[in-house]
Amino acid sequence: MSAFNAIGEQREIDRDEFTPGVEPQPTWCPGCGDFGVLKALKQALPEVGKTPEEVLTVTGIGCSGKLNSYLDTYGFHTIHGRSLPVARAAKLANPELEVIAAGGDGDGYGIGGNHFIHTARENHDMTYIVFNNEIFGLTKGQTSPTSPKGHKSKTQPSGSAKSPLRPLSTSLNAGASYIARTAAVNPNQAKEIIKEAIEHDGFAHIDFLTQCPTWNKDARQYVPYVDVQDSEDYDFDISDRREAAEMMHEAEDVLNEGTVLTGRFYVDEDRPSYTEEKQAVGEMPDQPLAERYFDDDAEWERSYDLLERHT
Amino acid sequence: MSDDELIWRIAGGSGDGIDSTSQNFAKALMRSGLDVFTHRHYPSRIRGGHTYVEIRAAAHEVQSRGDGYNFLLALGDSFARNPQEEAYYGNEELKPLSENLDELREGGVIVYDEGLFDDEDLEEIGLEERAEENDWHVYPVDLRSIAKEHGREVMRNTAGVGVTAALLGMDLGHIEDLMEDAMSGEIFETNLEILHEAHEMVEEEFDLGHDLRIPEGEHETEQALLSGSNAIAYGAIDAGCRFIAGYPMTPWTDVFTILSQNFPDMGGISEQVEDEIAAAALAVGASHAGVKAMSGSSGGGFALMSEPLGLAEMTETPLVLVESMRAGPSTGMPTKPEQSDLEFVLYTSQADSQRVVFAPGNIEEAYEQTRLAFEIAWDYQIPAIIIYDQKLSGENKNVDVEFFDREPAPDLGSTLTEEELKEAAHDASGKFKRFNYEAAEDGVAPRSLPGQKGGRYLATGNEHSPVGHISEDPDNRTFQMERRLEKLEAIRADLDDRESNQTYYGPQKAEYGIITWGSSQGAVAEAIDRLNDDGHSVRGISVSDMMPFPSDELEEFVESVDEAMVVEMNATGQFRGLLQKELGRYGEKLTSLLKFNGNPFEPAEIVEGYEVNVAEEAREPTAQVRIEPAAGD
C-alpha cells in the first residue's frame, strides 16, 4: 500500500498513516465503544488499499461525529443528522472518492432518519457506519430512537413509552444492499465487516454497537456475543431477503434480552449502485464531474446554444 | 397610458392550455418586431379555476405588465362543467368573462365564446350596459363549435387566436410557423384549419367598430422570449454550474426543472431528493467535492435550508441558493408573488452568519446576477443567494440574443491545483492548512478538494483550527471569525469596482426619489417616466445588492432628493427597514408604498401612491400607503 505525503511524494502506508500526527487526542470517555470503530477503520482502510487522500469521511454530530477528527483522511464533519446527503453528493460529484459516512443512533436513525431511508433506497455506493449505543451521549444521556422501551432518562423520567427502532429491518426495507451488525468488543469481526462494506458496490449499512459506559451504564458491553456466520445455530441464506429479514427480526428482538447477534445479515451483490442506475438512464456523466474544472480542453456548453427554442 | 400598445388577455380555466397558447402568441408578436412582456395569473389548482395570461406588446420597450389591458379573449372554463367541481367551487363557467371586466380599458375589445353563455348569464354580468358605458367592442364568437366541427373541441384556443389576429389586422404567418414548430401531423393540420376558419369568419362576417390594431415594430437583432426562471437557469449554466439538488415547490420548481432537463446533455447532475434540508446539504457536498452546485426553494422550503446554509458558511463551502418568494406566511398563496422574504433571507441561520444576497429586478439582471453570484461564491468561499419572486420567475420578456453570447466561466475560483498544494502551508503531521488565517487575502484562504494529493484536511461546522481540527481556543476563534467577516467587506469593495448592480431611472437630479427592489422594478420605471412627463421631478433607483449593502450608493441617492418613497410588495416595509438601518439619519426621508394582495404593481398604482404619499405636503414623515384591494382583484 502506498500514499502521498504532504508534497505529493509516494510512500508506503500502514494504519499509522490514518492517525493524525500531533493532535487532537480523542475526547471520548475511557471505555467508550467509539474507539472500536476508529481502530477497526484504521486497520481496514490500508488493507483494502485506500490511501488517506482517496477517502472522504463524512460525519454528523455527536460523539460519533468526531470520528474524522481522529482519523486522518479528507473529512467533512457536518451537522446533526445530515451526513448522508452531504456524502451522497460528494460521491456523485466525484465517484472516485471512497466515501464513508458515519453517525450515531440519534443522529442517523432519529434526526437523520429520512435521509437514511432515502440513501438506502437509492443504494448509493458508500459505507454508512452508525455508532449505536442506544443513548444520546454528547448531550448527556437522553433516550434515543434505539433505547429499549421503558428506558429511563432525564427527558423520559417515567421510562420510554416507545419501542426501539429496528435499524436492520428498516435498512432492509428501505433498500440497502449490504447490512451488517458488529460491535466494538469484537475488533476482528468489525474490521472484516468494514472491509467488505467498503468493497461492496452499493449502500453498505453497518449497525455498530458501541457501548456507552458513561450515560448508559445499564447497557451491556454487548456480550454474550454471537456471530451468526460462525454459529451453527443460525443457518440462513444471506442473499435471500425473506431469510435475512427473519434473522434481523430475531437479532432485534433479542438484543435487549442479553443475546447479541452480529455479523452479516444481508448482501445483495446484484443490485446496481445508484451511480450505475443513473448512468443507465443517461443522467450521470462518464467522467468525474469534479475533474472537468481542471481540464483546460473541456468543452463547456453555453446557454447561447439553448436559445433557439426561445426565438 | 399609451395607445400604441396591445395588452391581450386570454382568460379561461387552469389546465385549458391558456399558458401554451399565450406563450406561442407572445412569440408570434415578438417575431413580428414588437417588444413583449407577459404576466401570468393562476390559481393553486391543477385543473379548473380562473386563470389568465396577459401579453403586452408595443413598438417601444415594455418593462411591466402595464395598466389594465385592451383586448380580452374569454374562453370559458371547461373544467367548471364537471358537476363535482361545481358543487365545491361554484359555477366558474362565467369567470373568464365576468372576472376580467374591471381592468379592461375604455375602448377595449372583448371576444367571448358565444356557446358558453346564454342571455341570462350576460344579463347577470351586465355586459351590455358596461360595454356601452366604457365604449367596449364586443364580438361573440362560437369558438367551441368551430373547433368541434373539426373534431377537437379543445382547440378552441386556436380559434380564439385566429379571431384575435383577424380583429387586429395581424398576419398569420408567424402564428403558423410557431404551430408548425410545436406540433405535427394531423394535430397540426387540424389546428391550421381551425385557425384559418376563425380568421376568415371574422373577415367575412364582422363589421369592425374598434380602432385597436397590431402595432408596427421592428427588431434590429434577433430576440429570444425568456422567463426569469430561464434567465437564472442559463446564468447558472454559463457560470459553470453542473449540479443541482432540489425538492419541488412553486415557483422555484421552474429553475429546478429547466436545469434538470438540460443537465443530462451537458454532463451535469440533477437530483430530486427527500426534502429541502437534504437538497441544500447535497449542494454543499457536491461543492465540497469540487463541482459548482446550487439548490433553491421558495419561502417554506428555504426555511428548511437554514442549517446547511450555516454549514456552508462555517466550512467555507461555496454555494448558490435561489429563493423564489411567494405570498406567505406558511404556505400562503403558492401562485402569487410577494417580496416578503427579504429579512428572512438576510438573516437565515444562527449567529453572526453572513452571505451574499442579490435581488435581480428583471430578466437580464437575473442572468447577470446569477453568474455573478457563482463567481463571488467561488472566489470568496461563501454562500450566495438569489432572491426573486413568483412574478419574475414566471414573466416572459424578449431579450436580445447577443446578450447571452459570452463564454462560460467554469473555473473554481480560490481552489488550488495539486501543483499549487505542494507550495502551500502544511502542519507538522502533513495536513494542509486549509483555514490558514495568516495566509488569507481578503479573508479568503485557498482550498483543496477531496482526492487531491497533499490537500488533506477536515471541514467542520464547529469552530476550527487552520487544518480543520475542532478548536475552542479563544485566539484562534477571534482570528477565524474576523477572517470570515472580512470577506463581506472585500466583496463590497469588489462589487464597487465593477459596474453597479443598481439601476437608475429618470434624471440625475430631481426633487423626489422612488426606491425599489426586485421585480417591482419595471412598474416603477414606467411610473417614473410618466411622472416626469407630467411635470414632476422624480428619479428612481432599483437596488439589487441586498448583502453586502451598497450603503454609499444609496446614501448618495437619498441625499440628492428631498424625500423618497420605497415601493415593495409586502405588508411591513422590509426593504425600507433595511434602508433605515443602513442609512441612519437619511432614513427619515423615507416613506413606503406597499402592496400585498397577491398581484404585482401596475405603473398607475405607483403614480397614484406617489401623489398621495410623496407629493402630499401634510404627510406624516413615516407614512405608509397601502394599495387597497380593487374590486375584482
Tab-separated table of N, CA, C and O in Angstrom, chain B residues 506-599:
chain	number	residue	atom	x	y	z
B	506	GLY	N	-34.905	57.948	-14.612
B	506	GLY	CA	-35.222	59.379	-14.564
B	506	GLY	C	-33.967	60.230	-14.605
B	506	GLY	O	-32.859	59.730	-14.836
B	507	PRO	N	-34.132	61.546	-14.377
B	507	PRO	CA	-32.994	62.463	-14.449
B	507	PRO	C	-32.019	62.251	-13.287
B	507	PRO	O	-32.396	61.685	-12.257
B	508	GLN	N	-30.784	62.736	-13.459
B	508	GLN	CA	-29.793	62.566	-12.392
B	508	GLN	C	-30.103	63.410	-11.170
B	508	GLN	O	-29.774	63.044	-10.041
B	509	LYS	N	-30.697	64.561	-11.426
B	509	LYS	CA	-31.093	65.413	-10.295
B	509	LYS	C	-32.606	65.562	-10.297
B	509	LYS	O	-33.196	65.842	-11.345
B	510	ALA	N	-33.198	65.364	-9.146
B	510	ALA	CA	-34.654	65.505	-9.065
B	510	ALA	C	-35.043	65.813	-7.633
B	510	ALA	O	-34.263	65.620	-6.707
B	511	GLU	N	-36.276	66.281	-7.492
B	511	GLU	CA	-36.744	66.640	-6.145
B	511	GLU	C	-37.080	65.392	-5.324
B	511	GLU	O	-36.818	65.335	-4.141
B	512	TYR	N	-37.703	64.442	-6.003
B	512	TYR	CA	-38.188	63.275	-5.278
B	512	TYR	C	-37.523	62.002	-5.774
B	512	TYR	O	-37.077	61.931	-6.915
B	513	GLY	N	-37.505	61.027	-4.901
B	513	GLY	CA	-36.935	59.742	-5.286
B	513	GLY	C	-37.925	58.602	-5.093
B	513	GLY	O	-38.793	58.678	-4.224
B	514	ILE	N	-37.803	57.608	-5.938
B	514	ILE	CA	-38.533	56.356	-5.697
B	514	ILE	C	-37.493	55.245	-5.651
B	514	ILE	O	-36.658	55.116	-6.546
B	515	ILE	N	-37.537	54.480	-4.575
B	515	ILE	CA	-36.576	53.394	-4.390
B	515	ILE	C	-37.344	52.079	-4.414
B	515	ILE	O	-38.391	51.954	-3.780
B	516	THR	N	-36.832	51.115	-5.157
B	516	THR	CA	-37.498	49.822	-5.165
B	516	THR	C	-36.469	48.719	-5.274
B	516	THR	O	-35.257	48.987	-5.371
B	517	TRP	N	-36.923	47.501	-5.243
B	517	TRP	CA	-36.020	46.355	-5.377
B	517	TRP	C	-36.759	45.233	-6.062
B	517	TRP	O	-37.989	45.193	-6.073
B	518	GLY	N	-36.002	44.332	-6.654
B	518	GLY	CA	-36.589	43.128	-7.257
B	518	GLY	C	-37.586	43.434	-8.353
B	518	GLY	O	-37.496	44.432	-9.058
B	519	SER	N	-38.581	42.575	-8.433
B	519	SER	CA	-39.454	42.572	-9.605
B	519	SER	C	-40.425	43.741	-9.681
B	519	SER	O	-41.125	43.882	-10.673
B	520	SER	N	-40.482	44.590	-8.652
B	520	SER	CA	-41.328	45.783	-8.765
B	520	SER	C	-40.687	46.820	-9.674
B	520	SER	O	-41.291	47.843	-10.000
B	521	GLN	N	-39.445	46.553	-10.044
B	521	GLN	CA	-38.636	47.486	-10.829
B	521	GLN	C	-39.334	48.017	-12.088
B	521	GLN	O	-39.365	49.222	-12.330
B	522	GLY	N	-39.881	47.117	-12.895
B	522	GLY	CA	-40.437	47.513	-14.184
B	522	GLY	C	-41.571	48.515	-14.051
B	522	GLY	O	-41.615	49.528	-14.754
B	523	ALA	N	-42.482	48.227	-13.116
B	523	ALA	CA	-43.623	49.119	-12.920
B	523	ALA	C	-43.141	50.480	-12.415
B	523	ALA	O	-43.650	51.533	-12.824
B	524	VAL	N	-42.143	50.469	-11.537
B	524	VAL	CA	-41.588	51.721	-11.014
B	524	VAL	C	-40.951	52.526	-12.143
B	524	VAL	O	-41.158	53.744	-12.268
B	525	ALA	N	-40.203	51.844	-13.003
B	525	ALA	CA	-39.528	52.529	-14.107
B	525	ALA	C	-40.546	53.252	-14.990
B	525	ALA	O	-40.352	54.420	-15.359
B	526	GLU	N	-41.624	52.566	-15.308
B	526	GLU	CA	-42.633	53.191	-16.169
B	526	GLU	C	-43.334	54.333	-15.460
B	526	GLU	O	-43.655	55.359	-16.058
B	527	ALA	N	-43.588	54.155	-14.155
B	527	ALA	CA	-44.249	55.210	-13.385
B	527	ALA	C	-43.382	56.466	-13.352
B	527	ALA	O	-43.891	57.590	-13.469
B	528	ILE	N	-42.070	56.280	-13.214
B	528	ILE	CA	-41.170	57.439	-13.152
B	528	ILE	C	-41.197	58.213	-14.476
B	528	ILE	O	-41.266	59.446	-14.485
B	529	ASP	N	-41.172	57.489	-15.585
B	529	ASP	CA	-41.276	58.161	-16.885
B	529	ASP	C	-42.556	58.972	-16.966
B	529	ASP	O	-42.573	60.112	-17.411
B	530	ARG	N	-43.631	58.355	-16.531
B	530	ARG	CA	-44.930	59.012	-16.625
B	530	ARG	C	-44.982	60.258	-15.745
B	530	ARG	O	-45.472	61.308	-16.147
B	531	LEU	N	-44.442	60.149	-14.526
B	531	LEU	CA	-44.451	61.287	-13.604
B	531	LEU	C	-43.631	62.441	-14.170
B	531	LEU	O	-44.053	63.598	-14.133
B	532	ASN	N	-42.468	62.125	-14.726
B	532	ASN	CA	-41.635	63.194	-15.282
B	532	ASN	C	-42.287	63.823	-16.507
B	532	ASN	O	-42.210	65.036	-16.704
B	533	ASP	N	-42.951	62.983	-17.317
B	533	ASP	CA	-43.691	63.520	-18.470
B	533	ASP	C	-44.785	64.472	-18.021
B	533	ASP	O	-45.124	65.422	-18.710
B	534	ASP	N	-45.340	64.192	-16.835
B	534	ASP	CA	-46.421	65.037	-16.315
B	534	ASP	C	-45.903	66.235	-15.528
B	534	ASP	O	-46.668	66.887	-14.827
B	535	GLY	N	-44.603	66.484	-15.577
B	535	GLY	CA	-44.060	67.691	-14.962
B	535	GLY	C	-43.558	67.513	-13.536
B	535	GLY	O	-43.139	68.468	-12.898
B	536	HIS	N	-43.596	66.284	-13.016
B	536	HIS	CA	-42.998	66.069	-11.698
B	536	HIS	C	-41.488	65.930	-11.860
B	536	HIS	O	-40.982	65.791	-12.971
B	537	SER	N	-40.790	65.982	-10.748
B	537	SER	CA	-39.340	65.824	-10.800
B	537	SER	C	-38.957	64.619	-9.946
B	537	SER	O	-38.831	64.710	-8.729
B	538	VAL	N	-38.810	63.485	-10.610
B	538	VAL	CA	-38.617	62.226	-9.888
B	538	VAL	C	-37.464	61.421	-10.481
B	538	VAL	O	-37.351	61.293	-11.702
B	539	ARG	N	-36.605	60.916	-9.630
B	539	ARG	CA	-35.619	59.932	-10.085
B	539	ARG	C	-35.790	58.646	-9.274
B	539	ARG	O	-36.349	58.657	-8.179
B	540	GLY	N	-35.324	57.568	-9.844
B	540	GLY	CA	-35.548	56.294	-9.166
B	540	GLY	C	-34.303	55.425	-9.146
B	540	GLY	O	-33.372	55.607	-9.936
B	541	ILE	N	-34.304	54.498	-8.216
B	541	ILE	CA	-33.223	53.502	-8.162
B	541	ILE	C	-33.843	52.151	-7.808
B	541	ILE	O	-34.718	52.061	-6.944
B	542	SER	N	-33.393	51.138	-8.517
B	542	SER	CA	-33.797	49.775	-8.188
B	542	SER	C	-32.560	49.072	-7.648
B	542	SER	O	-31.540	48.972	-8.319
B	543	VAL	N	-32.639	48.614	-6.421
B	543	VAL	CA	-31.464	48.087	-5.723
B	543	VAL	C	-31.429	46.560	-5.837
B	543	VAL	O	-32.447	45.903	-5.618
B	544	SER	N	-30.268	46.039	-6.209
B	544	SER	CA	-30.122	44.580	-6.319
B	544	SER	C	-29.203	43.989	-5.254
B	544	SER	O	-29.337	42.822	-4.903
B	545	ASP	N	-28.235	44.770	-4.786
B	545	ASP	CA	-27.318	44.235	-3.768
B	545	ASP	C	-27.974	44.360	-2.395
B	545	ASP	O	-28.116	45.456	-1.870
B	546	MET	N	-28.365	43.244	-1.840
B	546	MET	CA	-29.019	43.275	-0.529
B	546	MET	C	-28.001	43.021	0.579
B	546	MET	O	-28.118	43.517	1.675
B	547	MET	N	-27.012	42.177	0.282
B	547	MET	CA	-25.926	41.943	1.225
B	547	MET	C	-24.709	41.496	0.427
B	547	MET	O	-24.845	40.551	-0.337
B	548	PRO	N	-23.558	42.151	0.526
B	548	PRO	CA	-23.324	43.392	1.278
B	548	PRO	C	-24.077	44.559	0.642
B	548	PRO	O	-24.196	44.626	-0.580
B	549	PHE	N	-24.543	45.448	1.483
B	549	PHE	CA	-25.417	46.514	1.018
B	549	PHE	C	-24.615	47.704	0.475
B	549	PHE	O	-23.614	48.093	1.064
B	550	PRO	N	-25.066	48.286	-0.641
B	550	PRO	CA	-24.330	49.425	-1.222
B	550	PRO	C	-24.681	50.731	-0.507
B	550	PRO	O	-25.313	51.625	-1.095
B	551	SER	N	-24.297	50.854	0.735
B	551	SER	CA	-24.727	51.991	1.560
B	551	SER	C	-24.331	53.335	0.961
B	551	SER	O	-25.124	54.282	0.965
B	552	ASP	N	-23.087	53.413	0.445
B	552	ASP	CA	-22.629	54.698	-0.094
B	552	ASP	C	-23.500	55.144	-1.263
B	552	ASP	O	-23.896	56.306	-1.365
B	553	GLU	N	-23.760	54.168	-2.139
B	553	GLU	CA	-24.545	54.479	-3.333
B	553	GLU	C	-25.944	54.963	-2.950
B	553	GLU	O	-26.469	55.925	-3.503
B	554	LEU	N	-26.533	54.299	-1.971
B	554	LEU	CA	-27.893	54.664	-1.556
B	554	LEU	C	-27.905	55.984	-0.777
B	554	LEU	O	-28.832	56.774	-0.891
B	555	GLU	N	-26.835	56.197	-0.011
B	555	GLU	CA	-26.753	57.447	0.740
B	555	GLU	C	-26.720	58.616	-0.230
B	555	GLU	O	-27.412	59.621	-0.046
B	556	GLU	N	-25.917	58.436	-1.269
B	556	GLU	CA	-25.819	59.475	-2.293
B	556	GLU	C	-27.174	59.750	-2.917
B	556	GLU	O	-27.559	60.902	-3.118
B	557	PHE	N	-27.869	58.673	-3.218
B	557	PHE	CA	-29.181	58.825	-3.865
B	557	PHE	C	-30.148	59.554	-2.949
B	557	PHE	O	-30.792	60.530	-3.338
B	558	VAL	N	-30.249	59.082	-1.719
B	558	VAL	CA	-31.246	59.653	-0.804
B	558	VAL	C	-30.881	61.090	-0.448
B	558	VAL	O	-31.747	61.963	-0.304
B	559	GLU	N	-29.583	61.354	-0.351
B	559	GLU	CA	-29.143	62.714	-0.040
B	559	GLU	C	-29.562	63.681	-1.147
B	559	GLU	O	-29.852	64.847	-0.902
B	560	SER	N	-29.587	63.164	-2.391
B	560	SER	CA	-29.834	64.039	-3.534
B	560	SER	C	-31.304	64.457	-3.682
B	560	SER	O	-31.625	65.314	-4.481
B	561	VAL	N	-32.199	63.814	-2.949
B	561	VAL	CA	-33.619	64.151	-3.095
B	561	VAL	C	-34.196	64.665	-1.777
B	561	VAL	O	-33.616	64.462	-0.714
B	562	ASP	N	-35.342	65.340	-1.881
B	562	ASP	CA	-35.979	65.845	-0.663
B	562	ASP	C	-36.631	64.709	0.126
B	562	ASP	O	-36.564	64.656	1.342
B	563	GLU	N	-37.285	63.864	-0.612
B	563	GLU	CA	-37.979	62.733	0.007
B	563	GLU	C	-37.922	61.559	-0.941
B	563	GLU	O	-37.770	61.743	-2.136
B	564	ALA	N	-38.091	60.369	-0.369
B	564	ALA	CA	-38.079	59.199	-1.248
B	564	ALA	C	-39.124	58.190	-0.790
B	564	ALA	O	-39.331	57.982	0.399
B	565	MET	N	-39.766	57.585	-1.780
B	565	MET	CA	-40.797	56.587	-1.494
B	565	MET	C	-40.236	55.202	-1.827
B	565	MET	O	-39.661	55.004	-2.892
B	566	VAL	N	-40.394	54.276	-0.892
B	566	VAL	CA	-39.888	52.924	-1.096
B	566	VAL	C	-41.054	52.020	-1.510
B	566	VAL	O	-42.041	51.902	-0.791
B	567	VAL	N	-40.924	51.423	-2.695
B	567	VAL	CA	-42.015	50.621	-3.259
B	567	VAL	C	-41.673	49.141	-3.165
B	567	VAL	O	-40.633	48.703	-3.655
B	568	GLU	N	-42.522	48.361	-2.528
B	568	GLU	CA	-42.260	46.917	-2.417
B	568	GLU	C	-43.548	46.159	-2.141
B	568	GLU	O	-44.509	46.707	-1.622
B	569	MET	N	-43.517	44.849	-2.485
B	569	MET	CA	-44.706	44.007	-2.326
B	569	MET	C	-44.648	43.230	-1.014
B	569	MET	O	-44.365	42.030	-0.990
B	570	ASN	N	-44.864	43.926	0.088
B	570	ASN	CA	-45.045	43.231	1.364
B	570	ASN	C	-45.756	44.164	2.320
B	570	ASN	O	-45.933	45.354	2.016
B	571	ALA	N	-46.179	43.661	3.465
B	571	ALA	CA	-47.058	44.430	4.350
B	571	ALA	C	-46.312	45.220	5.416
B	571	ALA	O	-46.891	46.076	6.067
B	572	THR	N	-45.010	44.919	5.605
B	572	THR	CA	-44.322	45.554	6.734
B	572	THR	C	-43.164	46.452	6.312
B	572	THR	O	-42.461	46.986	7.162
B	573	GLY	N	-42.965	46.629	5.026
B	573	GLY	CA	-41.896	47.513	4.574
B	573	GLY	C	-40.517	46.985	4.911
B	573	GLY	O	-39.681	47.692	5.482
B	574	GLN	N	-40.262	45.750	4.552
B	574	GLN	CA	-38.989	45.112	4.935
B	574	GLN	C	-37.772	45.796	4.337
B	574	GLN	O	-36.752	45.963	4.999
B	575	PHE	N	-37.883	46.176	3.083
B	575	PHE	CA	-36.728	46.805	2.432
B	575	PHE	C	-36.506	48.204	2.988
B	575	PHE	O	-35.380	48.644	3.183
B	576	ARG	N	-37.593	48.876	3.268
B	576	ARG	CA	-37.453	50.190	3.883
B	576	ARG	C	-36.749	50.067	5.237
B	576	ARG	O	-35.902	50.880	5.605
B	577	GLY	N	-37.079	49.011	5.968
B	577	GLY	CA	-36.409	48.757	7.246
B	577	GLY	C	-34.911	48.582	7.057
B	577	GLY	O	-34.100	49.134	7.809
B	578	LEU	N	-34.543	47.852	6.022
B	578	LEU	CA	-33.118	47.637	5.738
B	578	LEU	C	-32.448	48.968	5.392
B	578	LEU	O	-31.345	49.272	5.867
B	579	LEU	N	-33.135	49.764	4.584
B	579	LEU	CA	-32.586	51.072	4.205
B	579	LEU	C	-32.379	51.946	5.436
B	579	LEU	O	-31.334	52.589	5.599
B	580	GLN	N	-33.368	51.954	6.309
B	580	GLN	CA	-33.251	52.796	7.504
B	580	GLN	C	-32.088	52.350	8.368
B	580	GLN	O	-31.359	53.173	8.912
B	581	LYS	N	-31.899	51.036	8.442
B	581	LYS	CA	-30.780	50.508	9.230
B	581	LYS	C	-29.453	50.930	8.599
B	581	LYS	O	-28.521	51.322	9.298
B	582	GLU	N	-29.379	50.869	7.279
B	582	GLU	CA	-28.119	51.139	6.589
B	582	GLU	C	-27.845	52.636	6.448
B	582	GLU	O	-26.688	53.055	6.363
B	583	LEU	N	-28.909	53.442	6.369
B	583	LEU	CA	-28.707	54.859	6.040
B	583	LEU	C	-28.755	55.785	7.243
B	583	LEU	O	-28.553	56.996	7.097
B	584	GLY	N	-29.040	55.267	8.411
B	584	GLY	CA	-29.054	56.116	9.595
B	584	GLY	C	-29.988	57.294	9.434
B	584	GLY	O	-31.151	57.135	9.078
B	585	ARG	N	-29.445	58.502	9.597
B	585	ARG	CA	-30.315	59.686	9.628
B	585	ARG	C	-31.043	59.925	8.315
B	585	ARG	O	-32.115	60.522	8.291
B	586	TYR	N	-30.441	59.470	7.198
B	586	TYR	CA	-31.124	59.673	5.920
B	586	TYR	C	-32.425	58.880	5.842
B	586	TYR	O	-33.291	59.162	5.038
B	587	GLY	N	-32.530	57.891	6.699
B	587	GLY	CA	-33.728	57.061	6.724
B	587	GLY	C	-34.994	57.851	7.005
B	587	GLY	O	-36.095	57.442	6.656
B	588	GLU	N	-34.844	59.011	7.619
B	588	GLU	CA	-36.012	59.829	7.939
B	588	GLU	C	-36.723	60.363	6.692
B	588	GLU	O	-37.867	60.796	6.754
B	589	LYS	N	-36.013	60.356	5.601
B	589	LYS	CA	-36.637	60.887	4.377
B	589	LYS	C	-37.556	59.885	3.692
B	589	LYS	O	-38.138	60.184	2.664
B	590	LEU	N	-37.641	58.691	4.241
B	590	LEU	CA	-38.315	57.617	3.501
B	590	LEU	C	-39.787	57.451	3.863
B	590	LEU	O	-40.173	57.590	5.024
B	591	THR	N	-40.585	57.164	2.864
B	591	THR	CA	-41.953	56.710	3.070
B	591	THR	C	-42.134	55.400	2.314
B	591	THR	O	-41.253	55.004	1.566
B	592	SER	N	-43.266	54.761	2.514
B	592	SER	CA	-43.478	53.446	1.893
B	592	SER	C	-44.707	53.401	1.007
B	592	SER	O	-45.717	54.035	1.310
B	593	LEU	N	-44.611	52.638	-0.055
B	593	LEU	CA	-45.797	52.238	-0.817
B	593	LEU	C	-45.793	50.717	-0.861
B	593	LEU	O	-44.867	50.102	-1.404
B	594	LEU	N	-46.812	50.144	-0.246
B	594	LEU	CA	-46.822	48.687	-0.079
B	594	LEU	C	-48.018	48.062	-0.774
B	594	LEU	O	-49.109	48.625	-0.796
B	595	LYS	N	-47.810	46.881	-1.330
B	595	LYS	CA	-48.909	46.121	-1.918
B	595	LYS	C	-48.671	44.653	-1.595
B	595	LYS	O	-47.564	44.161	-1.755
B	596	PHE	N	-49.717	43.988	-1.127
B	596	PHE	CA	-49.510	42.588	-0.725
B	596	PHE	C	-50.780	41.777	-0.911
B	596	PHE	O	-51.119	40.915	-0.118
B	597	ASN	N	-51.502	42.088	-1.986
B	597	ASN	CA	-52.751	41.366	-2.237
B	597	ASN	C	-52.567	40.191	-3.195
B	597	ASN	O	-53.522	39.574	-3.626
B	598	GLY	N	-51.325	39.904	-3.554
B	598	GLY	CA	-51.071	38.766	-4.425
B	598	GLY	C	-50.869	39.150	-5.877
B	598	GLY	O	-50.478	38.320	-6.684
B	599	ASN	N	-51.151	40.409	-6.206
B	599	ASN	CA	-50.930	40.858	-7.578
B	599	ASN	C	-49.802	41.875	-7.616
B	599	ASN	O	-49.673	42.700	-6.714
